Short mmCIF file of N, CA and C in Angstrom, two decimals:
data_model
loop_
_atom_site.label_atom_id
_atom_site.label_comp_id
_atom_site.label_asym_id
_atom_site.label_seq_id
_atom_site.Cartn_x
_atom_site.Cartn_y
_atom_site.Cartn_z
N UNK A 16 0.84 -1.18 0.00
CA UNK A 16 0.00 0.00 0.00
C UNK A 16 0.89 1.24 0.00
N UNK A 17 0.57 2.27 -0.64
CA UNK A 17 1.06 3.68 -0.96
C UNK A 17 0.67 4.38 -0.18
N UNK A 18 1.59 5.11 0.83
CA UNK A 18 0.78 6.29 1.56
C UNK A 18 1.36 7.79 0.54
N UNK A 19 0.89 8.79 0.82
CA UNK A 19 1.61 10.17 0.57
C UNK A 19 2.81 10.19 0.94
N UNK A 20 4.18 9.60 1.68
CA UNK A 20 4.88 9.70 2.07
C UNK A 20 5.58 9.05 1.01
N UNK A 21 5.44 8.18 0.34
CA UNK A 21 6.14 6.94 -0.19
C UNK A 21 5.51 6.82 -1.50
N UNK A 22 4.93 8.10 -1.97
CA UNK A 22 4.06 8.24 -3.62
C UNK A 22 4.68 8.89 -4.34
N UNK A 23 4.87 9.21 -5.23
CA UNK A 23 5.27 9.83 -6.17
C UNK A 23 6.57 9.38 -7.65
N UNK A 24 7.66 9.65 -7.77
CA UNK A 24 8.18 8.95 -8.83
C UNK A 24 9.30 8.25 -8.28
N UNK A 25 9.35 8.21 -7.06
CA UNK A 25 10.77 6.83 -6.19
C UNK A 25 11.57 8.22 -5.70
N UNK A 26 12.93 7.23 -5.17
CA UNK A 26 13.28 8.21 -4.00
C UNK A 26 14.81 8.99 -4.86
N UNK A 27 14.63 9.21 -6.16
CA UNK A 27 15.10 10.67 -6.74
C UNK A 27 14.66 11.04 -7.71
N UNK A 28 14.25 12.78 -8.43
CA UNK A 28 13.41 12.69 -9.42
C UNK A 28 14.59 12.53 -10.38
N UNK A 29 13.58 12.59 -11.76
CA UNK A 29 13.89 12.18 -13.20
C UNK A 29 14.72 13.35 -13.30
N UNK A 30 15.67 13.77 -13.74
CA UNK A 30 16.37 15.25 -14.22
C UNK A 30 17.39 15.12 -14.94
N UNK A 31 17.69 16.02 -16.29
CA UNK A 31 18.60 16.06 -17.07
C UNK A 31 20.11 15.89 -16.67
N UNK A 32 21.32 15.56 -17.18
CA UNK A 32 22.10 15.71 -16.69
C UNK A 32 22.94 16.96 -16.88
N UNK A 33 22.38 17.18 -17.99
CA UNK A 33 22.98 18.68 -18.67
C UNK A 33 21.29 20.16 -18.91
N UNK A 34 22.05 20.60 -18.57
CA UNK A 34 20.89 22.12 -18.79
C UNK A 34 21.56 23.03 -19.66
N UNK A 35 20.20 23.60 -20.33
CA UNK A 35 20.47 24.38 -21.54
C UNK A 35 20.93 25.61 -21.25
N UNK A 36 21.40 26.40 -21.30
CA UNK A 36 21.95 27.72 -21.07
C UNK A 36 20.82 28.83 -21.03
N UNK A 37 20.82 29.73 -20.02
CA UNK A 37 19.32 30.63 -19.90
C UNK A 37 19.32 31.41 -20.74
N UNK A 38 18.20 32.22 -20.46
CA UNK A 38 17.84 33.57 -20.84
C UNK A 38 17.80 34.23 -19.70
N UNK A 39 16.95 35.51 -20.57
CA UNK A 39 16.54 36.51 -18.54
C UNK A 39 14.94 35.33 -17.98
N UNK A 40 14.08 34.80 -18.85
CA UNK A 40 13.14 34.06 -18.36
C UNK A 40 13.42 33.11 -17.03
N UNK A 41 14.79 32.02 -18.11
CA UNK A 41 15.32 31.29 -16.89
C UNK A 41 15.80 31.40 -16.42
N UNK A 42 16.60 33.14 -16.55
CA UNK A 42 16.98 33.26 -14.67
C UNK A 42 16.19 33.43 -13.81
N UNK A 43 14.92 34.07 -13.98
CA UNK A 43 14.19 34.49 -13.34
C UNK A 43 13.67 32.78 -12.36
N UNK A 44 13.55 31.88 -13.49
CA UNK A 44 12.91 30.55 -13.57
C UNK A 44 14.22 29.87 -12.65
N UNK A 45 15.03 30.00 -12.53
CA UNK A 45 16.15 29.25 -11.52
C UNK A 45 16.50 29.67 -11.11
N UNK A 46 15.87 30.82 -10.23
CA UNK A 46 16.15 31.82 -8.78
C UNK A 46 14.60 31.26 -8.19
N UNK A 47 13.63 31.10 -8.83
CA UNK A 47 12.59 30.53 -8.22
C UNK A 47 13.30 29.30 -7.70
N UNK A 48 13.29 28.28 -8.69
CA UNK A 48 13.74 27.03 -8.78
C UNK A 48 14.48 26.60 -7.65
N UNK A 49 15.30 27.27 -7.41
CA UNK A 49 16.57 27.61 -6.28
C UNK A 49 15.83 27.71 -4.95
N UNK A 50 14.78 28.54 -4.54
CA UNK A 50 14.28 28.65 -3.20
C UNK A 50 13.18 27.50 -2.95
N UNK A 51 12.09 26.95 -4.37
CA UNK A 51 11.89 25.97 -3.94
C UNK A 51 12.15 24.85 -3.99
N UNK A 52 13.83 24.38 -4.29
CA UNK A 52 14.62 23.32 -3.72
C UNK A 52 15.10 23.70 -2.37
N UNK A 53 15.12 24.62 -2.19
CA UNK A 53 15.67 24.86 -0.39
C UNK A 53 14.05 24.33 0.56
N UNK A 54 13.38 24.69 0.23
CA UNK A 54 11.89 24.16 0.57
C UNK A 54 11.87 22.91 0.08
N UNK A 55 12.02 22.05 -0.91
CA UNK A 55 12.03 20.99 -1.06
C UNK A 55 13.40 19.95 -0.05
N UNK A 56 14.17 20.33 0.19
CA UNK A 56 15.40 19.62 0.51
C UNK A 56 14.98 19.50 2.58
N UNK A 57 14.63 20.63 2.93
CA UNK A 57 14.30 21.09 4.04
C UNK A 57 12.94 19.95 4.13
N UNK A 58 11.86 19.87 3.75
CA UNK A 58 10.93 18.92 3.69
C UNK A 58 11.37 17.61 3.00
N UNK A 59 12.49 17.38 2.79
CA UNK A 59 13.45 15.52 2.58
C UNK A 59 14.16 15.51 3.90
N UNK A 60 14.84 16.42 4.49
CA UNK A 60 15.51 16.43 5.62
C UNK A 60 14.78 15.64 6.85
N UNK A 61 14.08 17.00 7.19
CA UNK A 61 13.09 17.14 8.42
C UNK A 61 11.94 15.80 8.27
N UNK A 62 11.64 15.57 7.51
CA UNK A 62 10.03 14.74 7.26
C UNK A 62 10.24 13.50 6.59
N UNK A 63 11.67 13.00 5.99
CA UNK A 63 12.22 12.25 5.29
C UNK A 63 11.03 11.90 4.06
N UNK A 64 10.07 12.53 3.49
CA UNK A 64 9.64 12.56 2.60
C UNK A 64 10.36 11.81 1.03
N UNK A 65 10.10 10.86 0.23
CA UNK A 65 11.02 10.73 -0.72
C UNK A 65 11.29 12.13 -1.88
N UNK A 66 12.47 12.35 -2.35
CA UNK A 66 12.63 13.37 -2.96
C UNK A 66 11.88 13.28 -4.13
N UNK A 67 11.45 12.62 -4.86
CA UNK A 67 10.55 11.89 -6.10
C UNK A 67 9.03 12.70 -5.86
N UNK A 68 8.56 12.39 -4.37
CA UNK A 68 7.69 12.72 -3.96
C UNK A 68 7.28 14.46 -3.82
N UNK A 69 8.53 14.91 -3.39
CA UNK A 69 8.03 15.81 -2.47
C UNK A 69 8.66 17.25 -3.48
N UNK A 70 9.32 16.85 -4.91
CA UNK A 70 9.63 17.57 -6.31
C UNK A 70 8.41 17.69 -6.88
N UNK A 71 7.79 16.65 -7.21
CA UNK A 71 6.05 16.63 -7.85
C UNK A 71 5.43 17.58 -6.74
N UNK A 72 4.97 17.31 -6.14
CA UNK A 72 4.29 18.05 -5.00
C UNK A 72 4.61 19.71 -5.07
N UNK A 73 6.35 20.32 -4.91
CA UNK A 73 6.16 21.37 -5.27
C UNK A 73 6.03 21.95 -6.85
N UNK A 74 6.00 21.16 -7.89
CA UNK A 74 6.16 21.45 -9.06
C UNK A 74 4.10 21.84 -9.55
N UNK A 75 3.84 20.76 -8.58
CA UNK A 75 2.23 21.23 -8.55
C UNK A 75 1.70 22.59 -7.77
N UNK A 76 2.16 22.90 -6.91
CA UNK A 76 2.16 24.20 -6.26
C UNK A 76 2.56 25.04 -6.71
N UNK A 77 3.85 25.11 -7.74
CA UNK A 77 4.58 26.19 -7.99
C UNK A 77 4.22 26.68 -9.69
N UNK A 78 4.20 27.77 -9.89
CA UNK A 78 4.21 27.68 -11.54
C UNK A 78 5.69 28.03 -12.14
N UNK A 79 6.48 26.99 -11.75
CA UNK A 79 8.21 27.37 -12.41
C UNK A 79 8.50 27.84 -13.55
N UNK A 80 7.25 26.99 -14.34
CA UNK A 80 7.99 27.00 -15.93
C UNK A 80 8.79 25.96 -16.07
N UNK A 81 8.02 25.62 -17.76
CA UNK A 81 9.67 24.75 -18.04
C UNK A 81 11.03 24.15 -17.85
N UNK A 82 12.02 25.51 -17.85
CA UNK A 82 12.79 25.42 -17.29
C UNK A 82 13.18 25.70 -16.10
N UNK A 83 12.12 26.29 -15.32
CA UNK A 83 12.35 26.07 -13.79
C UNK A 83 12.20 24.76 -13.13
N UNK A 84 11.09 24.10 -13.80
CA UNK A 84 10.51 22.68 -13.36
C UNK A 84 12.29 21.68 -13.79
N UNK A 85 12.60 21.73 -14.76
CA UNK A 85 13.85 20.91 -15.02
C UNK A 85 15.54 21.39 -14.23
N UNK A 86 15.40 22.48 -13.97
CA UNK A 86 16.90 22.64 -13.06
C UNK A 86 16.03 22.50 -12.22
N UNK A 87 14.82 22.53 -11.13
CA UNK A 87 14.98 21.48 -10.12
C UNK A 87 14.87 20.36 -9.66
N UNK A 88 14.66 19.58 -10.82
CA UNK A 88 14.97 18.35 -10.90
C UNK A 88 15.95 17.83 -10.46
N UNK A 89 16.59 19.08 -12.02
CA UNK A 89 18.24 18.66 -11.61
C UNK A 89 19.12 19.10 -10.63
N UNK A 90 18.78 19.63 -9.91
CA UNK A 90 19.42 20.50 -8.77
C UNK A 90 18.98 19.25 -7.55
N UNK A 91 17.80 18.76 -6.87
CA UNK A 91 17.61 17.86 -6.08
C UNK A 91 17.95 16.64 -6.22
N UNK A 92 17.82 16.15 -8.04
CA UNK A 92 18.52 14.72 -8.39
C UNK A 92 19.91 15.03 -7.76
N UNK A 93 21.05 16.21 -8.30
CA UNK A 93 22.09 15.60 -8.17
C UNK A 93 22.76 16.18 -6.47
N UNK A 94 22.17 16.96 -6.07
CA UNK A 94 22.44 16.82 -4.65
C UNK A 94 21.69 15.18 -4.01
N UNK A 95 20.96 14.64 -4.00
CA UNK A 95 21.12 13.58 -3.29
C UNK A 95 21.58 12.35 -4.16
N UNK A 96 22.04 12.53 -5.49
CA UNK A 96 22.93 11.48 -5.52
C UNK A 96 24.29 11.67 -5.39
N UNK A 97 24.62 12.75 -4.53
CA UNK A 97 25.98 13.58 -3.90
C UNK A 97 25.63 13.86 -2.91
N UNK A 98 24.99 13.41 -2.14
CA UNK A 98 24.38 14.47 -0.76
C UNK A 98 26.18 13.59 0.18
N UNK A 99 26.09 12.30 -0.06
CA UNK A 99 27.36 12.16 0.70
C UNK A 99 28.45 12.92 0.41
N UNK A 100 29.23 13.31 -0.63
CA UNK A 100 30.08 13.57 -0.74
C UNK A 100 30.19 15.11 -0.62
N UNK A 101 28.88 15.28 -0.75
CA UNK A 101 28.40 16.98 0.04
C UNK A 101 28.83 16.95 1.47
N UNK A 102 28.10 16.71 2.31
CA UNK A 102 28.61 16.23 3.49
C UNK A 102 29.76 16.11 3.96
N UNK A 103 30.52 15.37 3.18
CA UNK A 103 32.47 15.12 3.99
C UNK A 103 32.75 16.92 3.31
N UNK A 104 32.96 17.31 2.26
CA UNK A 104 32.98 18.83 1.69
C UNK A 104 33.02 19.64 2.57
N UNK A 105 31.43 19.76 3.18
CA UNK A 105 31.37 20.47 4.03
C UNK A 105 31.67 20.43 5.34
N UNK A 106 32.15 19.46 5.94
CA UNK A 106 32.82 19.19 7.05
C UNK A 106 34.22 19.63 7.06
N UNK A 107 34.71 19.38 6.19
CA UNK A 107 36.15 20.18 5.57
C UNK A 107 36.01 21.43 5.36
N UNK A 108 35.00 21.89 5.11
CA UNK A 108 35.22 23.23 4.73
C UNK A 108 34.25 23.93 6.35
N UNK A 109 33.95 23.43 7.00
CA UNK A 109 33.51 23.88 7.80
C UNK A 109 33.84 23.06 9.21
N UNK A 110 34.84 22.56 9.62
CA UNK A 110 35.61 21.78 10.62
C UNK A 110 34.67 21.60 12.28
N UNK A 111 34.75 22.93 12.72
CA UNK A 111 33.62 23.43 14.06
C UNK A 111 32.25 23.08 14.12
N UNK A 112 31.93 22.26 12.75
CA UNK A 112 30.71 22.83 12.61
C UNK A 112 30.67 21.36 11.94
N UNK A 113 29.83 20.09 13.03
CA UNK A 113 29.69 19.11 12.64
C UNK A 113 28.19 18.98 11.37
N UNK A 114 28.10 18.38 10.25
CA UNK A 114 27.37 18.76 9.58
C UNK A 114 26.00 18.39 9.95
N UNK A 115 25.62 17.08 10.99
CA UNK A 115 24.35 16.69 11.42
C UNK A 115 24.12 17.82 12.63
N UNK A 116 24.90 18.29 13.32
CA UNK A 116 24.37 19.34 13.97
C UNK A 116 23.98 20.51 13.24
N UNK A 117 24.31 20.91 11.83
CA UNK A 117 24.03 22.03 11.45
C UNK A 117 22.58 22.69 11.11
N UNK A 118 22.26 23.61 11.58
CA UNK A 118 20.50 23.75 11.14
C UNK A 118 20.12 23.32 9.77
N UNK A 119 19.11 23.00 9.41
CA UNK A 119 18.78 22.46 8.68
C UNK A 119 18.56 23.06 7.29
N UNK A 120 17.86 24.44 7.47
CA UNK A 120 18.41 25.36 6.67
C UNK A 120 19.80 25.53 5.75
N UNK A 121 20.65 26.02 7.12
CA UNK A 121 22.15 26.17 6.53
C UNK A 121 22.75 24.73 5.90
N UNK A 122 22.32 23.34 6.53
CA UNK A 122 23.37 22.12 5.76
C UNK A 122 22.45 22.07 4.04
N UNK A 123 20.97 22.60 3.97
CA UNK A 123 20.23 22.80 2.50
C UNK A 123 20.66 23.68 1.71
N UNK A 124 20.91 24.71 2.22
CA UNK A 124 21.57 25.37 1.36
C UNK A 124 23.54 25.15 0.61
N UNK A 125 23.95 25.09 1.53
CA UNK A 125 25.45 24.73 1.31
C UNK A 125 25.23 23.22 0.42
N UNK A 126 24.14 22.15 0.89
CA UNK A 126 24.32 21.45 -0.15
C UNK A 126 23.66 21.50 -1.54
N UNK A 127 22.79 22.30 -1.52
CA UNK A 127 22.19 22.73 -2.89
C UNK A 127 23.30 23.95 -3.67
N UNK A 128 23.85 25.12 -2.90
CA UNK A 128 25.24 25.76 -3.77
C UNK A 128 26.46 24.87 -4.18
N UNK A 129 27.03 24.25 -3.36
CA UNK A 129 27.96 23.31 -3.49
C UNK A 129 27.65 22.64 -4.45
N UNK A 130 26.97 21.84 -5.02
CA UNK A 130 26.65 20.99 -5.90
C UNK A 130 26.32 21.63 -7.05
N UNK A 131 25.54 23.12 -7.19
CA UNK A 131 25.48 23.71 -8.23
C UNK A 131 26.46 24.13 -8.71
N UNK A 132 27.75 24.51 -8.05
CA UNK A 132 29.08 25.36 -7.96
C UNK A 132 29.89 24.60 -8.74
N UNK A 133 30.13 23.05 -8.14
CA UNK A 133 30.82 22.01 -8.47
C UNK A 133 30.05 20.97 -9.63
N UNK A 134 28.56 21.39 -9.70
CA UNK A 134 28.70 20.17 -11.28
C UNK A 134 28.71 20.34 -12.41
N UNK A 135 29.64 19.54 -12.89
CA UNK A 135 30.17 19.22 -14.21
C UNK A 135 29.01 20.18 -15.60
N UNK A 136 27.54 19.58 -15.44
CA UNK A 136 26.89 20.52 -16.36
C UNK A 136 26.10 21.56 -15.75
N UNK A 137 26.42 22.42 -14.81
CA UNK A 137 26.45 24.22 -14.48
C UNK A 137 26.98 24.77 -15.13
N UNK A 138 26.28 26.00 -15.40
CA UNK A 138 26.92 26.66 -16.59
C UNK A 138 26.71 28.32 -15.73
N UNK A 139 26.33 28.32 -14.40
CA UNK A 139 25.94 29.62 -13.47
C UNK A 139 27.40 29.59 -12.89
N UNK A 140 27.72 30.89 -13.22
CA UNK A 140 28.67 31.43 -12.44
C UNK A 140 28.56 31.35 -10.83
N UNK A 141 30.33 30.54 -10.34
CA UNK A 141 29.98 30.75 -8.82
C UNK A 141 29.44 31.54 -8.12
N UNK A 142 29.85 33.00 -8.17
CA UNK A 142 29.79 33.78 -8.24
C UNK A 142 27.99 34.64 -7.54
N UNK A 143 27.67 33.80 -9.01
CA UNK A 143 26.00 34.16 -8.86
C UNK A 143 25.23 33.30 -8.31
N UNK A 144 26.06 31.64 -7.88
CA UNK A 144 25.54 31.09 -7.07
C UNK A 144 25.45 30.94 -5.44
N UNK A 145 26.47 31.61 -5.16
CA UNK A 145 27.32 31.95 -3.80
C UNK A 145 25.83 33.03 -3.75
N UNK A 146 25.81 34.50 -4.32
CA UNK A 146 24.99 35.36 -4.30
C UNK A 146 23.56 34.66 -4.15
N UNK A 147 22.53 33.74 -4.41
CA UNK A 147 21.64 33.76 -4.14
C UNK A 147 21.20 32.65 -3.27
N UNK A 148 22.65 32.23 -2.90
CA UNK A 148 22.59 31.01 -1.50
C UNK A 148 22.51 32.15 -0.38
N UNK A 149 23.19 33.39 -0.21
CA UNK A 149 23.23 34.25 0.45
C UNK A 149 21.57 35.04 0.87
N UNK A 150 21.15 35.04 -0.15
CA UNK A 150 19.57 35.89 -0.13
C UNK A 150 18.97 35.20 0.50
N UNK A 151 19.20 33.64 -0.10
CA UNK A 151 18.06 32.57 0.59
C UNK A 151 18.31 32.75 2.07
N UNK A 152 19.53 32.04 2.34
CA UNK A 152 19.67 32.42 4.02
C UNK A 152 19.03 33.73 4.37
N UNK A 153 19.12 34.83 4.00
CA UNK A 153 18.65 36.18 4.80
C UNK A 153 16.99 35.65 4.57
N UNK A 154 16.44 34.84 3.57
CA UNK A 154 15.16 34.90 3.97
C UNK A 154 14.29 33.70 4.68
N UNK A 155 15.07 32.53 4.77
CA UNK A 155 15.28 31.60 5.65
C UNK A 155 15.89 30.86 6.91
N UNK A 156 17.25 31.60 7.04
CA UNK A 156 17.73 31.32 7.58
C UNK A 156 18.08 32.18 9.40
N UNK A 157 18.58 32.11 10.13
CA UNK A 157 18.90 33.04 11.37
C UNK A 157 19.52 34.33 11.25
N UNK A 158 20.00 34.95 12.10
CA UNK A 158 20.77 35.86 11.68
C UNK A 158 22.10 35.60 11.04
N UNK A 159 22.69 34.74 11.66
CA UNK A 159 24.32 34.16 11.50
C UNK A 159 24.21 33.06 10.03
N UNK A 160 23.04 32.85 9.74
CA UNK A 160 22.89 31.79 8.25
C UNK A 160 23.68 32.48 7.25
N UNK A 161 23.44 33.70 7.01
CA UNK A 161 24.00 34.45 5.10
C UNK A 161 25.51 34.77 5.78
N UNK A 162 26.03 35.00 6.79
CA UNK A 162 27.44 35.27 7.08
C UNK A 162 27.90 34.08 6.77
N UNK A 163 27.31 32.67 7.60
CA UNK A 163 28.36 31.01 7.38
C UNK A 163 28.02 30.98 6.54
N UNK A 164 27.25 30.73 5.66
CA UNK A 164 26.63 30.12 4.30
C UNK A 164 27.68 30.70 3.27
N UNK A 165 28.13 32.04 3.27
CA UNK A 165 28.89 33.26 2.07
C UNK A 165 30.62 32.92 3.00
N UNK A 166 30.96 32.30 4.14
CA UNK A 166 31.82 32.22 4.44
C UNK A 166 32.63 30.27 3.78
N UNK A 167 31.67 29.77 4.31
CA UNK A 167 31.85 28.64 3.54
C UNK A 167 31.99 28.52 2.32
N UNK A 168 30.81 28.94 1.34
CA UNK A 168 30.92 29.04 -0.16
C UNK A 168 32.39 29.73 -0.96
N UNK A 169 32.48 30.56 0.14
CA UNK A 169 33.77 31.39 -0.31
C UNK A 169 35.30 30.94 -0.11
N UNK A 170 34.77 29.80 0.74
CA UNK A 170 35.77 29.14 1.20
C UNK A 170 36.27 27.91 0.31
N UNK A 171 34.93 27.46 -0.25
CA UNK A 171 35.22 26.54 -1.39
C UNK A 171 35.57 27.04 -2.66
N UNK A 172 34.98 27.90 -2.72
CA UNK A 172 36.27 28.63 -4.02
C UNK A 172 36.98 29.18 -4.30
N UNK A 173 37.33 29.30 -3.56
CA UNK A 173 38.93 29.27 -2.79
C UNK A 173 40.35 27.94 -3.23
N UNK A 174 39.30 27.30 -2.36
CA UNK A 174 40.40 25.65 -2.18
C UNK A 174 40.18 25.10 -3.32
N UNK A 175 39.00 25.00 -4.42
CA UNK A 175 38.46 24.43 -5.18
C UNK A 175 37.91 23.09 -5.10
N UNK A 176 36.71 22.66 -5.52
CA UNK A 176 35.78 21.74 -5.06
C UNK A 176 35.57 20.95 -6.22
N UNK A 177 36.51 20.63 -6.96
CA UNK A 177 36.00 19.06 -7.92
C UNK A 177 35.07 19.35 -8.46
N UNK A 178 34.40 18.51 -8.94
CA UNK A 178 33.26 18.20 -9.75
C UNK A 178 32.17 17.10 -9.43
N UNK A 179 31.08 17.17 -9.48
CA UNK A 179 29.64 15.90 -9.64
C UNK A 179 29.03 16.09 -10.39
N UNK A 180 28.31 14.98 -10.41
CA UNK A 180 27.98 14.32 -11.83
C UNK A 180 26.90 14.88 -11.99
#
């Protein structure tokens, strides 16, 4: 039997591996996209919801667009089929700051920039991804979220952070 918890397309969605290069539409469309994967990742965290599940769910709520609906696909596919190697990353790049203790907020965001920063088919400047991991925290996060969040990020590009798939 299927409850709501355990419905939707399995436990990662379908998403491109490569994305097409924007316009001003899809920036507009993957700055949305962007806050509701921080809302989506935050409701996989907290509620262990499957990610399959709980992508449909906001894609029905949200009117993304096109290409908003497909970078967050691909933005939640490939953070949790990296969420580990997100994790050790950010433990390295953030030492004091064990990553299961980290609010839940701040470890969603660092792993949704990180992974955008570092994969292979991103074509968004760090730069501009660091910048709207920063906003999100000021509108999600504590006071101290957009300082660690822009201290970390900055920290990884810095040292430089590899690549995922």
């Amino acid at each position: 039997m299927q409850t709501e918890h355990d419905s939707g397309s399995g436990t990662t969605p379908e998403g491109d591996s490569a994305m097409p290069k924007p316009g001003q539409s899809e920036i507009r469309q993957r700055r949305q996209a962007r806050e509701v994967a921080l809302q989506a990742m935050y409701e996989i965290d907290c509620v262990q919801h499957k990610p399959g599940f709980v992508v449909d769910e906001r894609l029905r709520a949200t009117a993304l667009g096109e290409h908003g609906a497909a970078f967050l696909r691909w933005l939640i596919s490939g953070v949790m089929r990296n969420q580990a190697e997100l994790d050790l990353l950010i433990g390295e790049l953030a030492p004091d700051w064990p990553v299961k203790q980290l609010a839940v907020i701040d470890r969603s965001l660092l792993r949704l920039a990180l992974y955008e920063i570092g994969a292979e088919a991103s074509d968004a400047p760090p730069k501009v991804v660091i910048n709207e991991a920063v906003e999100l925290a000021k509108l999600y996060g504590s006071d101290s979220t957009p300082r660690f969040v822009n201290g970390v990020l900055g920290a990884a590009l810095k040292r430089g952070i590899g690549t995922f798939e």
